[in-house]
Tab-separated table of C-alpha atoms in Angstrom:
chain	number	residue	atom	x	y	z
A	1	UNK	CA	0.000	0.000	0.000
A	2	UNK	CA	1.338	3.438	-0.981
A	3	UNK	CA	2.082	6.136	1.560
A	4	UNK	CA	-0.545	8.867	1.793
A	5	UNK	CA	2.155	11.455	1.067
A	6	UNK	CA	5.721	11.308	-0.240
A	7	UNK	CA	8.080	13.992	-1.525
A	8	UNK	CA	9.907	12.186	-4.310
A	9	UNK	CA	12.415	14.921	-5.141
A	10	UNK	CA	13.175	18.557	-4.445
A	11	UNK	CA	15.845	20.587	-6.221
A	12	UNK	CA	16.844	24.190	-6.675
A	13	UNK	CA	16.178	25.753	-10.077
A	14	UNK	CA	16.600	29.161	-11.709
A	15	UNK	CA	12.990	29.887	-10.695
A	16	UNK	CA	13.262	28.598	-7.122
A	17	UNK	CA	12.851	25.279	-5.326
A	18	UNK	CA	10.937	22.781	-7.449
A	19	UNK	CA	9.505	19.607	-5.959
A	20	UNK	CA	7.785	16.439	-7.108
A	21	UNK	CA	5.297	14.884	-4.687
A	22	UNK	CA	3.003	11.885	-4.660
A	23	UNK	CA	-0.074	11.637	-2.474
A	24	UNK	CA	-3.183	9.567	-1.993
A	25	UNK	CA	-6.576	10.950	-1.051
A	26	UNK	CA	-8.710	7.960	0.022
A	27	UNK	CA	-11.954	9.753	-0.861
A	28	UNK	CA	-10.790	9.977	-4.496
A	29	UNK	CA	-10.107	6.287	-4.941
A	30	UNK	CA	-7.185	3.899	-5.191
A	31	UNK	CA	-4.735	6.006	-7.208
A	32	UNK	CA	-1.560	7.980	-6.788
A	33	UNK	CA	-1.769	11.723	-7.432
A	34	UNK	CA	1.409	13.412	-8.647
A	35	UNK	CA	2.046	17.103	-8.041
A	36	UNK	CA	4.711	19.600	-9.047
A	37	UNK	CA	5.314	22.671	-6.892
A	38	UNK	CA	7.555	25.674	-7.435
A	39	UNK	CA	8.190	27.119	-4.008
A	40	UNK	CA	4.730	27.206	-2.428
A	41	UNK	CA	2.936	27.448	-5.765
A	42	UNK	CA	1.262	24.427	-7.381
A	43	UNK	CA	2.254	24.061	-11.027
A	44	UNK	CA	0.648	20.779	-12.005
A	45	UNK	CA	-1.458	17.953	-10.619
A	46	UNK	CA	-2.329	14.648	-12.224
A	47	UNK	CA	-5.859	15.156	-10.895
A	48	UNK	CA	-6.533	17.768	-13.576
A	49	UNK	CA	-5.168	16.875	-17.008
A	50	UNK	CA	-8.110	17.302	-19.381
A	51	UNK	CA	-7.085	20.737	-20.603
A	52	UNK	CA	-3.406	19.785	-20.972
A	53	UNK	CA	-4.455	16.868	-23.185
A	54	UNK	CA	-6.912	19.084	-25.080
A	55	UNK	CA	-4.048	21.455	-25.884
A	56	UNK	CA	-2.491	18.653	-27.932
A	57	UNK	CA	-5.658	17.233	-29.479
A	58	UNK	CA	-7.153	20.607	-30.467
A	59	UNK	CA	-3.855	22.018	-31.678
A	60	UNK	CA	-3.073	18.973	-33.813
A	61	UNK	CA	-6.648	18.723	-35.103
A	62	UNK	CA	-6.091	22.122	-36.715
A	63	UNK	CA	-2.755	21.029	-38.208
A	64	UNK	CA	-2.663	19.868	-41.812
A	65	UNK	CA	-0.493	17.250	-43.458
A	66	UNK	CA	1.563	14.227	-42.468
A	67	UNK	CA	5.066	13.751	-41.054
A	68	UNK	CA	4.455	16.566	-38.583
A	69	UNK	CA	7.245	18.295	-36.685
A	70	UNK	CA	5.876	19.611	-33.392
A	71	UNK	CA	7.154	21.581	-30.396
A	72	UNK	CA	5.676	21.344	-26.900
A	73	UNK	CA	6.669	24.225	-24.634
A	74	UNK	CA	6.582	23.084	-21.001
A	75	UNK	CA	7.007	19.440	-19.986
A	76	UNK	CA	5.141	19.429	-16.662
A	77	UNK	CA	4.010	15.883	-15.885
A	78	UNK	CA	4.072	14.977	-19.576
A	79	UNK	CA	0.345	14.886	-20.356
A	80	UNK	CA	0.444	17.263	-23.345
A	81	UNK	CA	3.427	15.451	-24.856
A	82	UNK	CA	1.887	11.989	-24.436
A	83	UNK	CA	-1.441	13.169	-25.873
A	84	UNK	CA	0.403	14.653	-28.861
A	85	UNK	CA	2.271	11.404	-29.558
A	86	UNK	CA	-1.053	9.590	-29.900
A	87	UNK	CA	-1.304	11.377	-33.268
A	88	UNK	CA	0.422	8.973	-35.632
A	89	UNK	CA	1.187	11.793	-38.070
A	90	UNK	CA	3.912	13.140	-35.775
A	91	UNK	CA	7.397	12.537	-37.129
A	92	UNK	CA	9.246	14.250	-34.275
A	93	UNK	CA	8.199	15.939	-31.044
A	94	UNK	CA	10.547	18.373	-29.324
A	95	UNK	CA	9.606	18.980	-25.685
A	96	UNK	CA	11.237	22.188	-24.455
A	97	UNK	CA	11.699	22.877	-20.745
A	98	UNK	CA	13.941	25.361	-18.948
A	99	UNK	CA	14.341	23.234	-15.801
A	100	UNK	CA	16.689	20.281	-16.126
A	101	UNK	CA	15.221	18.700	-12.975
A	102	UNK	CA	11.850	18.266	-14.710
A	103	UNK	CA	13.482	16.608	-17.707
A	104	UNK	CA	15.455	14.356	-15.334
A	105	UNK	CA	12.234	13.226	-13.613
A	106	UNK	CA	10.995	11.950	-16.956
A	107	UNK	CA	14.261	10.460	-18.161
A	108	UNK	CA	14.652	8.588	-14.856
A	109	UNK	CA	10.940	7.639	-14.929
A	110	UNK	CA	10.152	9.113	-11.524
A	111	UNK	CA	6.862	10.285	-13.026
A	112	UNK	CA	4.362	7.827	-14.531
A	113	UNK	CA	4.463	9.121	-18.108
A	114	UNK	CA	8.248	9.188	-18.322
A	115	UNK	CA	8.330	5.577	-19.444
A	116	UNK	CA	5.939	6.263	-22.340
A	117	UNK	CA	7.878	9.321	-23.499
A	118	UNK	CA	11.235	7.564	-23.254
A	119	UNK	CA	9.944	4.567	-25.205
A	120	UNK	CA	8.730	6.656	-28.148
A	121	UNK	CA	11.590	7.336	-30.600
A	122	UNK	CA	9.734	10.384	-31.938
A	123	UNK	CA	10.155	12.217	-28.616
A	124	UNK	CA	13.165	14.415	-27.830
A	125	UNK	CA	13.762	16.592	-24.774
A	126	UNK	CA	15.298	20.053	-25.281
A	127	UNK	CA	16.715	21.899	-22.271
A	128	UNK	CA	16.231	25.622	-22.746
A	129	UNK	CA	13.947	28.596	-22.253
A	130	UNK	CA	10.963	28.304	-24.578
A	131	UNK	CA	10.619	32.083	-24.627
A	132	UNK	CA	14.243	32.703	-25.557
A	133	UNK	CA	14.125	30.107	-28.328
A	134	UNK	CA	10.727	31.323	-29.565
A	135	UNK	CA	11.988	34.848	-30.123
A	136	UNK	CA	15.211	33.814	-31.909
A	137	UNK	CA	14.085	32.357	-35.251
A	138	UNK	CA	17.644	32.186	-36.609
A	139	UNK	CA	18.471	29.610	-33.935
A	140	UNK	CA	15.016	28.304	-33.060
A	141	UNK	CA	13.889	25.357	-31.001
A	142	UNK	CA	16.088	22.605	-32.427
A	143	UNK	CA	19.730	22.853	-31.304
A	144	UNK	CA	20.689	20.382	-34.051
A	145	UNK	CA	18.957	22.268	-36.896
A	146	UNK	CA	19.095	26.074	-36.501
A	147	UNK	CA	16.204	27.850	-38.189
A	148	UNK	CA	14.055	24.717	-38.445
A	149	UNK	CA	10.331	25.286	-39.047
A	150	UNK	CA	7.504	23.342	-37.420
A	151	UNK	CA	3.940	22.322	-38.160
A	152	UNK	CA	2.693	23.115	-34.647
A	153	UNK	CA	3.867	24.781	-31.441
A	154	UNK	CA	1.915	23.876	-28.280
A	155	UNK	CA	2.540	26.078	-25.233
A	156	UNK	CA	1.702	25.357	-21.592
A	157	UNK	CA	4.019	27.273	-19.259
A	158	UNK	CA	2.395	30.380	-17.789
A	159	UNK	CA	-0.892	30.279	-15.892
A	160	UNK	CA	-2.446	32.619	-18.455
A	161	UNK	CA	-1.361	35.373	-20.870
A	162	UNK	CA	-1.552	37.812	-17.948
A	163	UNK	CA	-0.386	35.603	-15.037
A	164	UNK	CA	3.202	34.496	-15.417
A	165	UNK	CA	5.299	31.711	-13.948
A	166	UNK	CA	8.192	34.147	-14.175
A	167	UNK	CA	7.748	37.919	-14.541
A	168	UNK	CA	10.316	37.889	-17.347
A	169	UNK	CA	7.881	35.883	-19.495
A	170	UNK	CA	5.542	38.869	-19.834
A	171	UNK	CA	7.560	40.251	-22.744
A	172	UNK	CA	6.631	37.278	-24.929
A	173	UNK	CA	2.974	38.257	-25.150
A	174	UNK	CA	3.372	41.052	-27.695
A	175	UNK	CA	2.732	41.148	-31.450
A	176	UNK	CA	6.463	41.469	-32.119
A	177	UNK	CA	7.555	38.438	-30.110
A	178	UNK	CA	4.576	36.300	-31.079
A	179	UNK	CA	5.446	37.198	-34.653
A	180	UNK	CA	9.034	36.023	-34.164
A	181	UNK	CA	7.700	32.709	-32.880
A	182	UNK	CA	5.314	32.480	-35.844
A	183	UNK	CA	8.304	32.734	-38.186
A	184	UNK	CA	9.236	29.264	-36.936
A	185	UNK	CA	5.940	27.819	-38.164
A	186	UNK	CA	5.442	26.464	-41.650
A	187	UNK	CA	2.689	27.907	-43.834
A	188	UNK	CA	-0.655	26.948	-42.258
A	189	UNK	CA	1.247	25.997	-39.105
A	190	UNK	CA	-0.578	26.080	-35.756
A	191	UNK	CA	0.174	27.823	-32.474
A	192	UNK	CA	-1.936	26.604	-29.537
A	193	UNK	CA	-1.744	27.724	-25.922
A	194	UNK	CA	-3.276	26.670	-22.600
A	195	UNK	CA	-4.644	29.144	-20.036
A	196	UNK	CA	-6.245	28.533	-16.656
A	197	UNK	CA	-8.717	31.386	-17.274
A	198	UNK	CA	-11.706	31.826	-19.552
A	199	UNK	CA	-10.951	33.444	-22.934
A	200	UNK	CA	-9.551	36.951	-22.573
A	201	UNK	CA	-10.678	39.356	-25.303
A	202	UNK	CA	-7.530	41.552	-25.218
A	203	UNK	CA	-5.339	38.507	-25.761
A	204	UNK	CA	-7.566	37.246	-28.574
A	205	UNK	CA	-7.173	40.654	-30.236
A	206	UNK	CA	-3.408	40.493	-29.758
A	207	UNK	CA	-3.253	37.030	-31.330
A	208	UNK	CA	-5.335	38.289	-34.258
A	209	UNK	CA	-2.603	40.832	-35.037
A	210	UNK	CA	-0.273	37.906	-35.781
A	211	UNK	CA	-2.531	35.065	-36.949
A	212	UNK	CA	-5.395	35.288	-39.487
A	213	UNK	CA	-7.322	32.553	-37.651
A	214	UNK	CA	-7.834	32.578	-33.866
A	215	UNK	CA	-10.242	30.310	-31.968
A	216	UNK	CA	-10.755	29.960	-28.218
A	217	UNK	CA	-11.950	26.644	-26.815
A	218	UNK	CA	-13.325	26.432	-23.271
A	219	UNK	CA	-12.416	23.103	-21.645
A	220	UNK	CA	-14.739	21.970	-18.853
A	221	UNK	CA	-13.821	19.312	-16.309
A	222	UNK	CA	-14.950	18.132	-12.907
A	223	UNK	CA	-12.909	19.400	-9.954
A	224	UNK	CA	-13.256	16.872	-7.108
A	225	UNK	CA	-11.497	19.151	-4.620
A	226	UNK	CA	-14.188	21.798	-5.050
A	227	UNK	CA	-16.973	19.393	-6.052
A	228	UNK	CA	-17.875	21.525	-9.057
A	229	UNK	CA	-17.069	22.093	-12.714
A	230	UNK	CA	-13.908	24.007	-13.568
A	231	UNK	CA	-12.828	25.573	-16.847
A	232	UNK	CA	-9.618	26.278	-18.742
A	233	UNK	CA	-9.029	27.689	-22.214
A	234	UNK	CA	-7.081	26.479	-25.222
A	235	UNK	CA	-6.327	29.126	-27.856
A	236	UNK	CA	-5.738	27.733	-31.357
A	237	UNK	CA	-4.209	29.968	-34.041
A	238	UNK	CA	-3.374	29.168	-37.671
A	239	UNK	CA	-0.636	31.006	-39.552
């Protein structure tokens, strides 16, 4: 029988102390719940993954063609990456994360989905700041192929376009920097992004300055902690 609570790992990072925990809540059944915290802030829980998976399915549903090259910004617990790899059209998936500890958790299979990601030859981890790579099209996301273009870029790092994991990320959400990222998309390429909030009209307008097609999808899911329905948003934009 599993312990009701265990801290699996805790390491310093450029953003502060980051920890991986596993807990059981008997009222929610016979399952382990994995959590990632940065300092005292919760970043991810395996209790709530519907919207992270929808980021992949909605983003790739809007993507045309075969042999897709895709970037996932933000590894988390791996749910977006695993959902993306269910699409058999993907030729290669680059998962970009700025925290080497998070990548290590997956490579060493300390998190449940690490084994699935490691077993899929289409998956590759890239250690680096998504926002730095996104705004440098000459170098881009692939350290082995500078200037490479992609069919889709799926982003799940900040809490929303106005609530940032790191204050330095705020500069990304401008027409100029979103445009630099869009240069790394192929024609008809897709940019999709997760947000914990309902659609925000100012951000939709900002996206429309860069992309001719912008759609906002509200993802609804049951929140057992609050015993009510919760919502997130997935923005899907086509170049």
